[in-house]
Structures are given as structure tokens and as C-alpha cells.
PDB file of C-alpha atoms in Angstrom:
ATOM      1  CA  UNK N1207      46.172  41.092 -48.413  1.00  0.00           C
ATOM      2  CA  UNK N1208      48.682  39.129 -50.590  1.00  0.00           C
ATOM      3  CA  UNK N1209      52.493  38.617 -49.883  1.00  0.00           C
ATOM      4  CA  UNK N1210      53.333  41.068 -52.398  1.00  0.00           C
ATOM      5  CA  UNK N1211      51.851  43.674 -50.182  1.00  0.00           C
ATOM      6  CA  UNK N1212      52.842  42.654 -46.748  1.00  0.00           C
ATOM      7  CA  UNK N1213      56.554  42.483 -47.837  1.00  0.00           C
ATOM      8  CA  UNK N1214      57.300  45.901 -47.567  1.00  0.00           C
ATOM      9  CA  UNK N1215      55.874  45.918 -44.073  1.00  0.00           C
ATOM     10  CA  UNK N1216      57.586  43.087 -43.437  1.00  0.00           C
ATOM     11  CA  UNK N1217      60.880  44.257 -44.889  1.00  0.00           C
ATOM     12  CA  UNK N1218      61.243  47.284 -42.490  1.00  0.00           C
ATOM     13  CA  UNK N1219      60.122  45.223 -39.098  1.00  0.00           C
ATOM     14  CA  UNK N1220      62.977  42.892 -40.185  1.00  0.00           C
ATOM     15  CA  UNK N1221      65.690  45.881 -40.099  1.00  0.00           C
ATOM     16  CA  UNK N1222      64.044  47.197 -36.968  1.00  0.00           C
ATOM     17  CA  UNK N1223      63.217  44.579 -34.664  1.00  0.00           C
ATOM     18  CA  UNK N1224      66.026  42.432 -35.974  1.00  0.00           C
ATOM     19  CA  UNK N1225      62.855  39.159 -36.264  1.00  0.00           C
ATOM     20  CA  UNK N1226      62.774  35.898 -38.454  1.00  0.00           C
ATOM     21  CA  UNK N1227      60.472  36.595 -41.467  1.00  0.00           C
ATOM     22  CA  UNK N1228      57.691  33.597 -39.960  1.00  0.00           C
ATOM     23  CA  UNK N1229      57.456  35.457 -37.118  1.00  0.00           C
ATOM     24  CA  UNK N1230      57.051  38.800 -38.271  1.00  0.00           C
ATOM     25  CA  UNK N1231      54.034  36.981 -41.023  1.00  0.00           C
ATOM     26  CA  UNK N1232      52.551  35.880 -37.835  1.00  0.00           C
ATOM     27  CA  UNK N1233      52.975  39.542 -35.649  1.00  0.00           C
ATOM     28  CA  UNK N1234      51.266  41.029 -38.921  1.00  0.00           C
ATOM     29  CA  UNK N1235      48.353  38.974 -39.457  1.00  0.00           C
ATOM     30  CA  UNK N1236      47.591  38.643 -35.274  1.00  0.00           C
ATOM     31  CA  UNK N1237      47.344  42.851 -35.785  1.00  0.00           C
ATOM     32  CA  UNK N1238      44.771  42.866 -39.254  1.00  0.00           C
ATOM     33  CA  UNK N1239      43.015  40.381 -36.725  1.00  0.00           C
ATOM     34  CA  UNK N1240      42.427  43.067 -34.303  1.00  0.00           C
ATOM     35  CA  UNK N1241      41.995  45.809 -36.234  1.00  0.00           C
ATOM     36  CA  UNK N1242      39.298  43.861 -38.091  1.00  0.00           C
ATOM     37  CA  UNK N1243      37.859  43.069 -34.410  1.00  0.00           C
ATOM     38  CA  UNK N1244      37.803  46.251 -33.103  1.00  0.00           C
ATOM     39  CA  UNK N1245      36.008  47.765 -36.542  1.00  0.00           C
ATOM     40  CA  UNK N1246      33.342  45.293 -35.957  1.00  0.00           C
ATOM     41  CA  UNK N1247      32.503  46.311 -32.484  1.00  0.00           C
ATOM     42  CA  UNK N1248      32.327  49.788 -33.368  1.00  0.00           C
ATOM     43  CA  UNK N1249      29.828  49.188 -36.239  1.00  0.00           C
ATOM     44  CA  UNK N1250      28.016  46.991 -33.794  1.00  0.00           C
ATOM     45  CA  UNK N1251      27.778  49.783 -31.444  1.00  0.00           C
ATOM     46  CA  UNK N1252      26.710  52.159 -34.293  1.00  0.00           C
ATOM     47  CA  UNK N1253      23.789  50.020 -35.484  1.00  0.00           C
ATOM     48  CA  UNK N1254      22.361  48.292 -32.223  1.00  0.00           C
ATOM     49  CA  UNK N1255      22.691  50.641 -29.864  1.00  0.00           C
ATOM     50  CA  UNK N1256      19.653  52.706 -30.450  1.00  0.00           C
ATOM     51  CA  UNK N1257      17.254  53.222 -27.479  1.00  0.00           C
ATOM     52  CA  UNK N1258      13.385  52.379 -28.231  1.00  0.00           C
ATOM     53  CA  UNK N1259      11.216  55.020 -28.614  1.00  0.00           C
ATOM     54  CA  UNK N1260       9.115  56.507 -25.175  1.00  0.00           C
ATOM     55  CA  UNK N1261       6.112  55.354 -24.594  1.00  0.00           C
ATOM     56  CA  UNK N1262       4.491  58.751 -25.440  1.00  0.00           C
ATOM     57  CA  UNK N1263       0.131  58.706 -25.590  1.00  0.00           C
ATOM     58  CA  UNK N1264      -0.617  57.907 -28.884  1.00  0.00           C
ATOM     59  CA  UNK N1265       2.035  55.506 -28.709  1.00  0.00           C
ATOM     60  CA  UNK N1266      -0.027  53.419 -25.856  1.00  0.00           C
ATOM     61  CA  UNK N1267      -3.284  54.332 -27.630  1.00  0.00           C
ATOM     62  CA  UNK N1268      -1.936  52.392 -30.305  1.00  0.00           C
ATOM     63  CA  UNK N1269      -0.572  49.554 -28.808  1.00  0.00           C
ATOM     64  CA  UNK N1270      -3.930  49.603 -26.752  1.00  0.00           C
ATOM     65  CA  UNK N1271      -6.457  48.857 -30.506  1.00  0.00           C
ATOM     66  CA  UNK N1272      -4.002  45.713 -31.108  1.00  0.00           C
ATOM     67  CA  UNK N1273      -5.537  44.203 -27.868  1.00  0.00           C
ATOM     68  CA  UNK N1274      -9.096  41.932 -27.643  1.00  0.00           C
ATOM     69  CA  UNK N1275     -11.610  43.885 -26.480  1.00  0.00           C
ATOM     70  CA  UNK N1276     -13.637  41.636 -23.623  1.00  0.00           C
ATOM     71  CA  UNK N1277     -15.677  44.385 -22.065  1.00  0.00           C
ATOM     72  CA  UNK N1278     -12.935  46.552 -20.832  1.00  0.00           C
ATOM     73  CA  UNK N1279     -11.874  43.711 -18.612  1.00  0.00           C
ATOM     74  CA  UNK N1280      -9.170  41.764 -19.327  1.00  0.00           C
ATOM     75  CA  UNK N1281      -8.121  39.103 -16.922  1.00  0.00           C
ATOM     76  CA  UNK N1282      -5.067  38.050 -16.336  1.00  0.00           C
ATOM     77  CA  UNK N1283      -5.675  34.518 -15.649  1.00  0.00           C
ATOM     78  CA  UNK N1284      -8.407  32.411 -17.143  1.00  0.00           C
ATOM     79  CA  UNK N1285     -10.894  31.874 -14.960  1.00  0.00           C
ATOM     80  CA  UNK N1286     -12.782  28.598 -14.689  1.00  0.00           C
ATOM     81  CA  UNK N1287     -16.356  28.481 -16.056  1.00  0.00           C
ATOM     82  CA  UNK N1288     -19.180  29.824 -14.649  1.00  0.00           C
ATOM     83  CA  UNK N1289     -22.399  27.498 -14.139  1.00  0.00           C
ATOM     84  CA  UNK N1290     -25.214  27.333 -15.628  1.00  0.00           C
ATOM     85  CA  UNK N1291     -23.457  26.671 -18.824  1.00  0.00           C
ATOM     86  CA  UNK N1292     -25.243  27.764 -21.823  1.00  0.00           C
ATOM     87  CA  UNK N1293     -26.385  23.635 -22.114  1.00  0.00           C
ATOM     88  CA  UNK N1294     -27.777  23.691 -19.093  1.00  0.00           C
ATOM     89  CA  UNK N1295     -31.148  23.476 -18.074  1.00  0.00           C
ATOM     90  CA  UNK N1296     -32.674  24.675 -13.930  1.00  0.00           C
ATOM     91  CA  UNK N1297     -35.385  23.265 -12.972  1.00  0.00           C
ATOM     92  CA  UNK N1298     -36.382  22.288  -9.593  1.00  0.00           C
ATOM     93  CA  UNK N1299     -35.453  19.036  -8.771  1.00  0.00           C
ATOM     94  CA  UNK N1300     -35.227  16.587  -5.683  1.00  0.00           C
ATOM     95  CA  UNK N1301     -31.617  15.456  -5.181  1.00  0.00           C
ATOM     96  CA  UNK N1302     -32.508  12.129  -3.554  1.00  0.00           C
ATOM     97  CA  UNK N1303     -34.696  10.923  -6.969  1.00  0.00           C
ATOM     98  CA  UNK N1304     -33.402  12.577  -9.741  1.00  0.00           C
ATOM     99  CA  UNK N1305     -31.990  10.267 -12.619  1.00  0.00           C
ATOM    100  CA  UNK N1306     -28.458   9.975 -13.942  1.00  0.00           C
ATOM    101  CA  UNK N1307     -30.498  11.763 -17.221  1.00  0.00           C
ATOM    102  CA  UNK N1308     -31.594  14.814 -15.123  1.00  0.00           C
ATOM    103  CA  UNK N1309     -28.596  15.496 -13.315  1.00  0.00           C
ATOM    104  CA  UNK N1310     -26.953  15.760 -16.634  1.00  0.00           C
ATOM    105  CA  UNK N1311     -29.892  18.244 -18.073  1.00  0.00           C
ATOM    106  CA  UNK N1312     -28.894  20.114 -14.664  1.00  0.00           C
ATOM    107  CA  UNK N1313     -24.872  20.424 -15.798  1.00  0.00           C
ATOM    108  CA  UNK N1314     -23.517  17.928 -13.926  1.00  0.00           C
ATOM    109  CA  UNK N1315     -20.705  16.017 -15.781  1.00  0.00           C
ATOM    110  CA  UNK N1316     -21.379  12.342 -16.395  1.00  0.00           C
ATOM    111  CA  UNK N1317     -18.570  11.422 -13.393  1.00  0.00           C
ATOM    112  CA  UNK N1318     -20.511  13.689 -10.963  1.00  0.00           C
ATOM    113  CA  UNK N1319     -24.025  11.809 -11.749  1.00  0.00           C
ATOM    114  CA  UNK N1320     -22.814   8.366 -11.687  1.00  0.00           C
ATOM    115  CA  UNK N1321     -20.859   9.752  -7.892  1.00  0.00           C
ATOM    116  CA  UNK N1322     -24.147  10.838  -6.470  1.00  0.00           C
ATOM    117  CA  UNK N1323     -25.848   7.692  -8.100  1.00  0.00           C
ATOM    118  CA  UNK N1324     -23.788   5.208  -6.062  1.00  0.00           C
ATOM    119  CA  UNK N1325     -23.725   6.995  -3.336  1.00  0.00           C
ATOM    120  CA  UNK N1326     -27.346   7.037  -3.547  1.00  0.00           C
ATOM    121  CA  UNK N1327     -27.345   3.163  -4.334  1.00  0.00           C
ATOM    122  CA  UNK N1328     -25.491   2.578  -1.140  1.00  0.00           C
ATOM    123  CA  UNK N1329     -28.154   4.042   0.989  1.00  0.00           C
ATOM    124  CA  UNK N1330     -26.893   7.305   1.531  1.00  0.00           C
ATOM    125  CA  UNK N1331     -29.236  10.052   1.245  1.00  0.00           C
ATOM    126  CA  UNK N1332     -29.353  13.712   1.759  1.00  0.00           C
ATOM    127  CA  UNK N1333     -31.258  15.395   4.194  1.00  0.00           C
ATOM    128  CA  UNK N1334     -30.542  18.966   3.671  1.00  0.00           C
ATOM    129  CA  UNK N1335     -29.328  20.668   0.387  1.00  0.00           C
ATOM    130  CA  UNK N1336     -26.260  21.627   1.811  1.00  0.00           C
ATOM    131  CA  UNK N1337     -25.537  18.048   1.796  1.00  0.00           C
ATOM    132  CA  UNK N1338     -24.502  18.037  -1.762  1.00  0.00           C
ATOM    133  CA  UNK N1339     -21.683  19.753  -0.921  1.00  0.00           C
ATOM    134  CA  UNK N1340     -20.220  16.248   0.704  1.00  0.00           C
ATOM    135  CA  UNK N1341     -20.030  14.913  -2.658  1.00  0.00           C
ATOM    136  CA  UNK N1342     -16.460  14.344  -3.519  1.00  0.00           C
ATOM    137  CA  UNK N1343     -15.337  16.617  -5.860  1.00  0.00           C
ATOM    138  CA  UNK N1344     -18.810  18.417  -6.600  1.00  0.00           C
ATOM    139  CA  UNK N1345     -18.467  22.044  -8.033  1.00  0.00           C
ATOM    140  CA  UNK N1346     -19.357  25.489  -5.428  1.00  0.00           C
ATOM    141  CA  UNK N1347     -20.029  27.015  -8.865  1.00  0.00           C
ATOM    142  CA  UNK N1348     -22.546  24.218  -9.569  1.00  0.00           C
ATOM    143  CA  UNK N1349     -24.436  23.917  -6.115  1.00  0.00           C
ATOM    144  CA  UNK N1350     -24.403  27.738  -6.127  1.00  0.00           C
ATOM    145  CA  UNK N1351     -26.357  26.986  -9.538  1.00  0.00           C
ATOM    146  CA  UNK N1352     -28.606  24.354  -8.368  1.00  0.00           C
ATOM    147  CA  UNK N1353     -29.368  25.890  -4.671  1.00  0.00           C
ATOM    148  CA  UNK N1354     -32.591  27.458  -5.257  1.00  0.00           C
ATOM    149  CA  UNK N1355     -33.783  24.749  -7.202  1.00  0.00           C
ATOM    150  CA  UNK N1356     -33.862  21.789  -4.799  1.00  0.00           C
ATOM    151  CA  UNK N1357     -36.702  20.645  -3.451  1.00  0.00           C
ATOM    152  CA  UNK N1358     -36.156  17.467  -0.819  1.00  0.00           C
ATOM    153  CA  UNK N1359     -39.674  15.812  -0.364  1.00  0.00           C
ATOM    154  CA  UNK N1360     -39.518  14.269   3.565  1.00  0.00           C
ATOM    155  CA  UNK N1361     -41.526  11.422   2.346  1.00  0.00           C
ATOM    156  CA  UNK N1362     -38.672  10.107   0.628  1.00  0.00           C
ATOM    157  CA  UNK N1363     -36.613   9.454   3.961  1.00  0.00           C
ATOM    158  CA  UNK N1364     -35.398   6.495   4.240  1.00  0.00           C
ATOM    159  CA  UNK N1365     -36.900   4.083   7.491  1.00  0.00           C
ATOM    160  CA  UNK N1366     -34.918   3.000  10.337  1.00  0.00           C
ATOM    161  CA  UNK N1367     -34.080  -0.722   8.732  1.00  0.00           C
ATOM    162  CA  UNK N1368     -32.916   1.049   5.168  1.00  0.00           C
ATOM    163  CA  UNK N1369     -30.680   3.693   7.931  1.00  0.00           C
ATOM    164  CA  UNK N1370     -29.553  -0.135   9.792  1.00  0.00           C
ATOM    165  CA  UNK N1371     -28.834  -1.089   6.014  1.00  0.00           C
ATOM    166  CA  UNK N1372     -26.857   1.801   5.122  1.00  0.00           C
ATOM    167  CA  UNK N1373     -24.468   1.923   8.422  1.00  0.00           C
ATOM    168  CA  UNK N1374     -23.883  -1.641   7.852  1.00  0.00           C
ATOM    169  CA  UNK N1375     -22.718  -1.184   4.295  1.00  0.00           C
ATOM    170  CA  UNK N1376     -20.628   1.860   5.200  1.00  0.00           C
ATOM    171  CA  UNK N1377     -19.403   0.758   8.534  1.00  0.00           C
ATOM    172  CA  UNK N1378     -19.333  -2.790   8.198  1.00  0.00           C
ATOM    173  CA  UNK N1379     -19.834  -4.635  11.421  1.00  0.00           C
ATOM    174  CA  UNK N1380     -17.542  -7.337  12.943  1.00  0.00           C
ATOM    175  CA  UNK N1381     -18.390 -11.247  11.939  1.00  0.00           C
ATOM    176  CA  UNK N1382     -20.538 -13.145  15.004  1.00  0.00           C
ATOM    177  CA  UNK N1383     -18.634 -16.075  16.177  1.00  0.00           C
ATOM    178  CA  UNK N1384     -19.349 -19.439  14.563  1.00  0.00           C
ATOM    179  CA  UNK N1385     -20.549 -22.251  16.802  1.00  0.00           C
ATOM    180  CA  UNK N1386     -17.526 -24.821  15.606  1.00  0.00           C
ATOM    181  CA  UNK N1387     -17.926 -27.758  15.266  1.00  0.00           C
ATOM    182  CA  UNK N1388     -16.805 -30.472  17.730  1.00  0.00           C
ATOM    183  CA  UNK N1389     -13.222 -30.720  16.502  1.00  0.00           C
ATOM    184  CA  UNK N1390     -10.763 -33.925  16.930  1.00  0.00           C
ATOM    185  CA  UNK N1391      -7.986 -33.052  17.911  1.00  0.00           C
ATOM    186  CA  UNK N1392      -5.660 -35.739  16.274  1.00  0.00           C
ATOM    187  CA  UNK N1393      -6.566 -35.489  12.621  1.00  0.00           C
ATOM    188  CA  UNK N1394      -8.216 -31.692  12.562  1.00  0.00           C
ATOM    189  CA  UNK N1395      -5.964 -29.816  10.207  1.00  0.00           C
ATOM    190  CA  UNK N1396      -4.823 -25.999  10.440  1.00  0.00           C
ATOM    191  CA  UNK N1397      -8.260 -24.776   8.921  1.00  0.00           C
ATOM    192  CA  UNK N1398     -10.669 -26.948  11.246  1.00  0.00           C
ATOM    193  CA  UNK N1399      -8.513 -25.435  14.230  1.00  0.00           C
ATOM    194  CA  UNK N1400      -8.981 -21.978  13.590  1.00  0.00           C
ATOM    195  CA  UNK N1401     -12.748 -22.825  13.712  1.00  0.00           C
ATOM    196  CA  UNK N1402     -12.226 -22.553  17.537  1.00  0.00           C
ATOM    197  CA  UNK N1403     -12.426 -19.554  19.362  1.00  0.00           C
ATOM    198  CA  UNK N1404      -9.261 -17.430  20.102  1.00  0.00           C
ATOM    199  CA  UNK N1405      -7.046 -19.842  17.394  1.00  0.00           C
ATOM    200  CA  UNK N1406      -5.572 -17.823  14.709  1.00  0.00           C
ATOM    201  CA  UNK N1407      -2.972 -19.064  12.296  1.00  0.00           C
ATOM    202  CA  UNK N1408       0.015 -19.022  14.307  1.00  0.00           C
ATOM    203  CA  UNK N1409      -1.531 -21.347  17.318  1.00  0.00           C
ATOM    204  CA  UNK N1410      -2.746 -23.716  14.509  1.00  0.00           C
ATOM    205  CA  UNK N1411       0.266 -24.708  12.942  1.00  0.00           C
ATOM    206  CA  UNK N1412       1.552 -24.547  16.820  1.00  0.00           C
ATOM    207  CA  UNK N1413      -0.904 -27.255  18.049  1.00  0.00           C
ATOM    208  CA  UNK N1414      -0.146 -29.307  14.846  1.00  0.00           C
ATOM    209  CA  UNK N1415       3.277 -29.079  14.858  1.00  0.00           C
ATOM    210  CA  UNK N1416       3.326 -30.164  18.648  1.00  0.00           C
ATOM    211  CA  UNK N1417       1.100 -33.009  17.651  1.00  0.00           C
ATOM    212  CA  UNK N1418       3.148 -34.495  15.336  1.00  0.00           C
ATOM    213  CA  UNK N1419       6.347 -34.151  17.746  1.00  0.00           C
ATOM    214  CA  UNK N1420       4.466 -35.929  20.055  1.00  0.00           C
ATOM    215  CA  UNK N1421       2.721 -38.668  17.849  1.00  0.00           C
ATOM    216  CA  UNK N1422      -0.879 -37.411  18.429  1.00  0.00           C
ATOM    217  CA  UNK N1423      -2.531 -36.027  22.144  1.00  0.00           C
ATOM    218  CA  UNK N1424      -3.735 -38.886  24.841  1.00  0.00           C
ATOM    219  CA  UNK N1425      -4.986 -35.913  26.748  1.00  0.00           C
ATOM    220  CA  UNK N1426      -6.691 -32.454  25.825  1.00  0.00           C
ATOM    221  CA  UNK N1427      -4.778 -31.418  28.942  1.00  0.00           C
ATOM    222  CA  UNK N1428      -1.520 -31.564  26.441  1.00  0.00           C
ATOM    223  CA  UNK N1429      -2.948 -28.745  25.101  1.00  0.00           C
ATOM    224  CA  UNK N1430      -1.369 -26.375  27.478  1.00  0.00           C
ATOM    225  CA  UNK N1431       2.043 -27.429  26.618  1.00  0.00           C
ATOM    226  CA  UNK N1432       1.625 -25.501  23.303  1.00  0.00           C
ATOM    227  CA  UNK N1433       3.582 -22.836  23.184  1.00  0.00           C
ATOM    228  CA  UNK N1434       2.287 -19.422  24.288  1.00  0.00           C
ATOM    229  CA  UNK N1435      -1.281 -20.339  24.223  1.00  0.00           C
ATOM    230  CA  UNK N1436      -3.202 -18.800  26.827  1.00  0.00           C
ATOM    231  CA  UNK N1437      -5.410 -20.564  29.265  1.00  0.00           C
ATOM    232  CA  UNK N1438      -8.188 -18.701  28.305  1.00  0.00           C
ATOM    233  CA  UNK N1439      -7.787 -19.907  25.074  1.00  0.00           C
ATOM    234  CA  UNK N1440      -7.728 -23.516  25.971  1.00  0.00           C
ATOM    235  CA  UNK N1441     -10.626 -23.210  28.473  1.00  0.00           C
ATOM    236  CA  UNK N1442     -12.445 -21.893  25.948  1.00  0.00           C
ATOM    237  CA  UNK N1443     -11.714 -24.767  23.375  1.00  0.00           C
ATOM    238  CA  UNK N1444     -12.792 -27.352  25.629  1.00  0.00           C
ATOM    239  CA  UNK N1445     -16.407 -27.589  24.972  1.00  0.00           C
ATOM    240  CA  UNK N1446     -15.700 -28.121  20.832  1.00  0.00           C
ATOM    241  CA  UNK N1447     -12.777 -30.787  21.609  1.00  0.00           C
ATOM    242  CA  UNK N1448     -12.284 -34.508  21.247  1.00  0.00           C
ATOM    243  CA  UNK N1449      -9.749 -36.641  20.868  1.00  0.00           C
ATOM    244  CA  UNK N1450      -9.036 -40.340  18.880  1.00  0.00           C
ATOM    245  CA  UNK N1451      -6.490 -42.350  20.866  1.00  0.00           C
ATOM    246  CA  UNK N1452      -6.268 -44.757  18.319  1.00  0.00           C
ATOM    247  CA  UNK N1453      -4.511 -41.742  16.390  1.00  0.00           C
ATOM    248  CA  UNK N1454      -1.789 -42.155  18.450  1.00  0.00           C
ATOM    249  CA  UNK N1455       1.417 -42.999  16.857  1.00  0.00           C
ATOM    250  CA  UNK N1456       3.501 -45.165  19.088  1.00  0.00           C
ATOM    251  CA  UNK N1457       7.595 -46.025  19.766  1.00  0.00           C
ATOM    252  CA  UNK N1458       8.558 -49.704  19.461  1.00  0.00           C
ATOM    253  CA  UNK N1459      10.784 -49.235  22.441  1.00  0.00           C
ATOM    254  CA  UNK N1460      12.449 -52.284  22.071  1.00  0.00           C
ATOM    255  CA  UNK N1461      13.454 -51.361  18.523  1.00  0.00           C
ATOM    256  CA  UNK N1462      13.869 -47.787  18.236  1.00  0.00           C
ATOM    257  CA  UNK N1463      17.343 -46.360  18.782  1.00  0.00           C
ATOM    258  CA  UNK N1464      18.880 -43.603  20.776  1.00  0.00           C
ATOM    259  CA  UNK N1465      18.432 -40.720  18.149  1.00  0.00           C
ATOM    260  CA  UNK N1466      14.379 -42.034  17.359  1.00  0.00           C
ATOM    261  CA  UNK N1467      14.088 -42.011  20.823  1.00  0.00           C
ATOM    262  CA  UNK N1468      15.545 -38.467  21.398  1.00  0.00           C
ATOM    263  CA  UNK N1469      13.325 -36.874  19.165  1.00  0.00           C
ATOM    264  CA  UNK N1470      10.232 -37.047  21.577  1.00  0.00           C
ATOM    265  CA  UNK N1471       8.972 -34.166  23.589  1.00  0.00           C
ATOM    266  CA  UNK N1472       9.608 -35.841  26.841  1.00  0.00           C
ATOM    267  CA  UNK N1473      13.199 -37.223  26.361  1.00  0.00           C
ATOM    268  CA  UNK N1474      16.261 -35.667  25.826  1.00  0.00           C
ATOM    269  CA  UNK N1475      19.818 -37.533  24.198  1.00  0.00           C
ATOM    270  CA  UNK N1476      20.263 -38.562  27.776  1.00  0.00           C
ATOM    271  CA  UNK N1477      17.699 -40.153  28.754  1.00  0.00           C
ATOM    272  CA  UNK N1478      17.591 -41.887  25.251  1.00  0.00           C
ATOM    273  CA  UNK N1479      20.933 -43.192  25.672  1.00  0.00           C
ATOM    274  CA  UNK N1480      20.257 -44.409  29.299  1.00  0.00           C
ATOM    275  CA  UNK N1481      16.671 -46.625  27.868  1.00  0.00           C
ATOM    276  CA  UNK N1482      18.947 -48.076  25.075  1.00  0.00           C
ATOM    277  CA  UNK N1483      21.981 -48.786  27.690  1.00  0.00           C
ATOM    278  CA  UNK N1484      19.493 -50.475  29.939  1.00  0.00           C
ATOM    279  CA  UNK N1485      17.902 -52.681  27.370  1.00  0.00           C
ATOM    280  CA  UNK N1486      21.454 -53.799  26.366  1.00  0.00           C
ATOM    281  CA  UNK N1487      21.945 -54.512  29.614  1.00  0.00           C
ATOM    282  CA  UNK N1488      19.231 -55.884  30.750  1.00  0.00           C
ATOM    283  CA  UNK N1489      17.435 -56.683  27.782  1.00  0.00           C
ATOM    284  CA  UNK N1490      14.160 -55.729  26.080  1.00  0.00           C
ATOM    285  CA  UNK N1491      11.839 -54.184  28.282  1.00  0.00           C
ATOM    286  CA  UNK N1492       8.261 -55.846  28.722  1.00  0.00           C
ATOM    287  CA  UNK N1493       6.168 -53.059  30.794  1.00  0.00           C
ATOM    288  CA  UNK N1494       6.185 -49.456  32.388  1.00  0.00           C
ATOM    289  CA  UNK N1495       7.635 -50.796  35.415  1.00  0.00           C
ATOM    290  CA  UNK N1496      10.466 -51.739  33.439  1.00  0.00           C
ATOM    291  CA  UNK N1497      11.499 -48.122  32.654  1.00  0.00           C
ATOM    292  CA  UNK N1498      10.874 -47.053  36.079  1.00  0.00           C
ATOM    293  CA  UNK N1499      14.094 -48.398  37.055  1.00  0.00           C
ATOM    294  CA  UNK N1500      15.843 -46.384  35.217  1.00  0.00           C
ATOM    295  CA  UNK N1501      17.376 -43.874  37.642  1.00  0.00           C
ATOM    296  CA  UNK N1502      17.266 -40.706  35.177  1.00  0.00           C
ATOM    297  CA  UNK N1503      13.279 -40.986  34.779  1.00  0.00           C
ATOM    298  CA  UNK N1504      11.048 -39.830  37.003  1.00  0.00           C
ATOM    299  CA  UNK N1505       8.047 -41.445  37.463  1.00  0.00           C
ATOM    300  CA  UNK N1506       5.939 -38.736  36.093  1.00  0.00           C
ATOM    301  CA  UNK N1507       8.562 -38.821  33.174  1.00  0.00           C
ATOM    302  CA  UNK N1508       7.254 -42.430  32.878  1.00  0.00           C
ATOM    303  CA  UNK N1509       3.809 -41.901  33.235  1.00  0.00           C
ATOM    304  CA  UNK N1510       3.821 -39.604  29.958  1.00  0.00           C
ATOM    305  CA  UNK N1511       5.841 -41.132  27.868  1.00  0.00           C
ATOM    306  CA  UNK N1512       3.523 -44.588  28.599  1.00  0.00           C
ATOM    307  CA  UNK N1513       0.692 -43.979  25.797  1.00  0.00           C
ATOM    308  CA  UNK N1514       3.463 -43.233  23.200  1.00  0.00           C
ATOM    309  CA  UNK N1515       5.651 -47.023  23.604  1.00  0.00           C
ATOM    310  CA  UNK N1516       4.864 -50.093  22.233  1.00  0.00           C
ATOM    311  CA  UNK N1517       6.535 -52.762  23.727  1.00  0.00           C
TER     312      UNK N1517
END
């Protein structure tokens, strides 16, 4: 609709409602759009509201004729392929001796045939036909098709030695304890120590660490000082360990400062400072007897420390 056609309507509205011409143009356009929308709704109702024709018997017959025929039985779900398949051969067989190729001829997929062969190679044996169903993934349909043809020959049954080997393969027995070599305690690393009964990685590391702090072991009884080492483990080690005291690292007592002395497990800072103070006051130590004169050291402590001191 052009401007000339709308002008008489605009003039009429202007006189009646005293509205601005621009407002009147907008109102007229809005009215026109509303009319078009209402008209289109009526048209849609007329053309698209028709109902479908009723399903009369002739119509149902017509629809049914378009469906594929399968002998009168239409399944909603695709059913699994039944055995035997067209390529399957059925013949008498022993599941304990059938080859890979024979299993495949019988209808077993390649992966299933290989799984059966692997089971037998590991010592597995089928004592009765139902044992086949123990094979993981063996299809029930295939088993039902093959069951009448399974003929197990009792003469193929493994003897007791073979069964023993099979059990060992399936359930490996624990390793027998090895008789360890004689271990020299001051030079053995953690690998050598782990040959001893009851010594694993943790205890082996603790023994080596404590040995380094001491400067070496001078007596097997010092193993009792290793943190957490059980008494029964200590006792079981005794027949298999020796100690070379030539491997001991000794502290030069007349040269070491308090900090060096305090690092030893048998000393602490207070005792180390007392030893240095005594040395500064009385001169160099000449023997263990000089250490026994230091009041903060007991005779037992001096005797334990003695193997690690060089005068």
C-alpha cells in the first residue's frame, strides 16, 4: 500500500484523534501487519488441520503388502546368528586334540580357537564336554551345536606329573628359600644383604646406613642396634655373616673437633664437647684409660667407642 492510498485514512484519523501524522503512519502499519498475521493463521488452519484417514481394513491390507515377508514372523530385534553357520562342518572331535584349523572348521572364530589352544598349551584339559563352557567367551549356541559331536578320549588324560606342572603354571608356588652365601657385613651392599633370610630392601638400607654412621661393625651384636630389626631375623642371620674389623673407619681422637665426634652414634654434643675440653686442658689422649677420666662418659660407653678411636 503506497502513501497516496493511505493518505485519506491518515487525514481522517488525524482529525478524529489529533495525533501526529508519523504516529498515525505507525499505527496504520501495525494494523496492517496484524491483519496479515490473522489471515495467515486462518489459512494454515484450513490447509493443515485435516485429520488422517481412518485405518480401514483395505488400508491396513495395503500397508501390510509393502512389508518384507519372512514366513509370517517379523522380529522386533535382530537375533544373534544361530549355529551352525552355512560354512560350519560338524564331525566327531576331541577338544583335547583338535587343531586350530579343525576348531575353525567346526565354526569357532579364530580368536576362540586360539584361546582354546592356549588353554591346552598351558596344561588345561577338558574332562567332560561341559568343560568347554568354562572357556571365556565360548558362545552358548556354538556349544549346543557341537555338544553331540564331542568325543573325549580318556587315554589323552594327562598323568599326575603333567597335572603337577599345570598346577605350577596356574598357581606358581612360592620360591624356596635360597641358602645364602657367607656375607661380610662391612663390605656388603644392599643387594648382598637381601640374600639373608628376613632381610628385604628396608632392613638392608637400614643396616648399610647404620654401618656408615658407626664407621663399620666390629661385632655382630651391633646388628641389634639397627632400628626395628626383629630378634628372630638377627638370630637367623648369625650363621651367614662375618665381620672384617680391618674395614673399620677410625676417628683420630686427638685431631677431631666436637662436631665430628658428635656425629658418631655413641656420642652426643655434650659428651663430644667434654672430650675436646679435656684434651685442651690435659693434652692429647694416649689410651682408652684417659677417656675413662671424663666424668660424662661411662665405662660401658668408652668400651663401645674404643674400636672406633685412633690415638
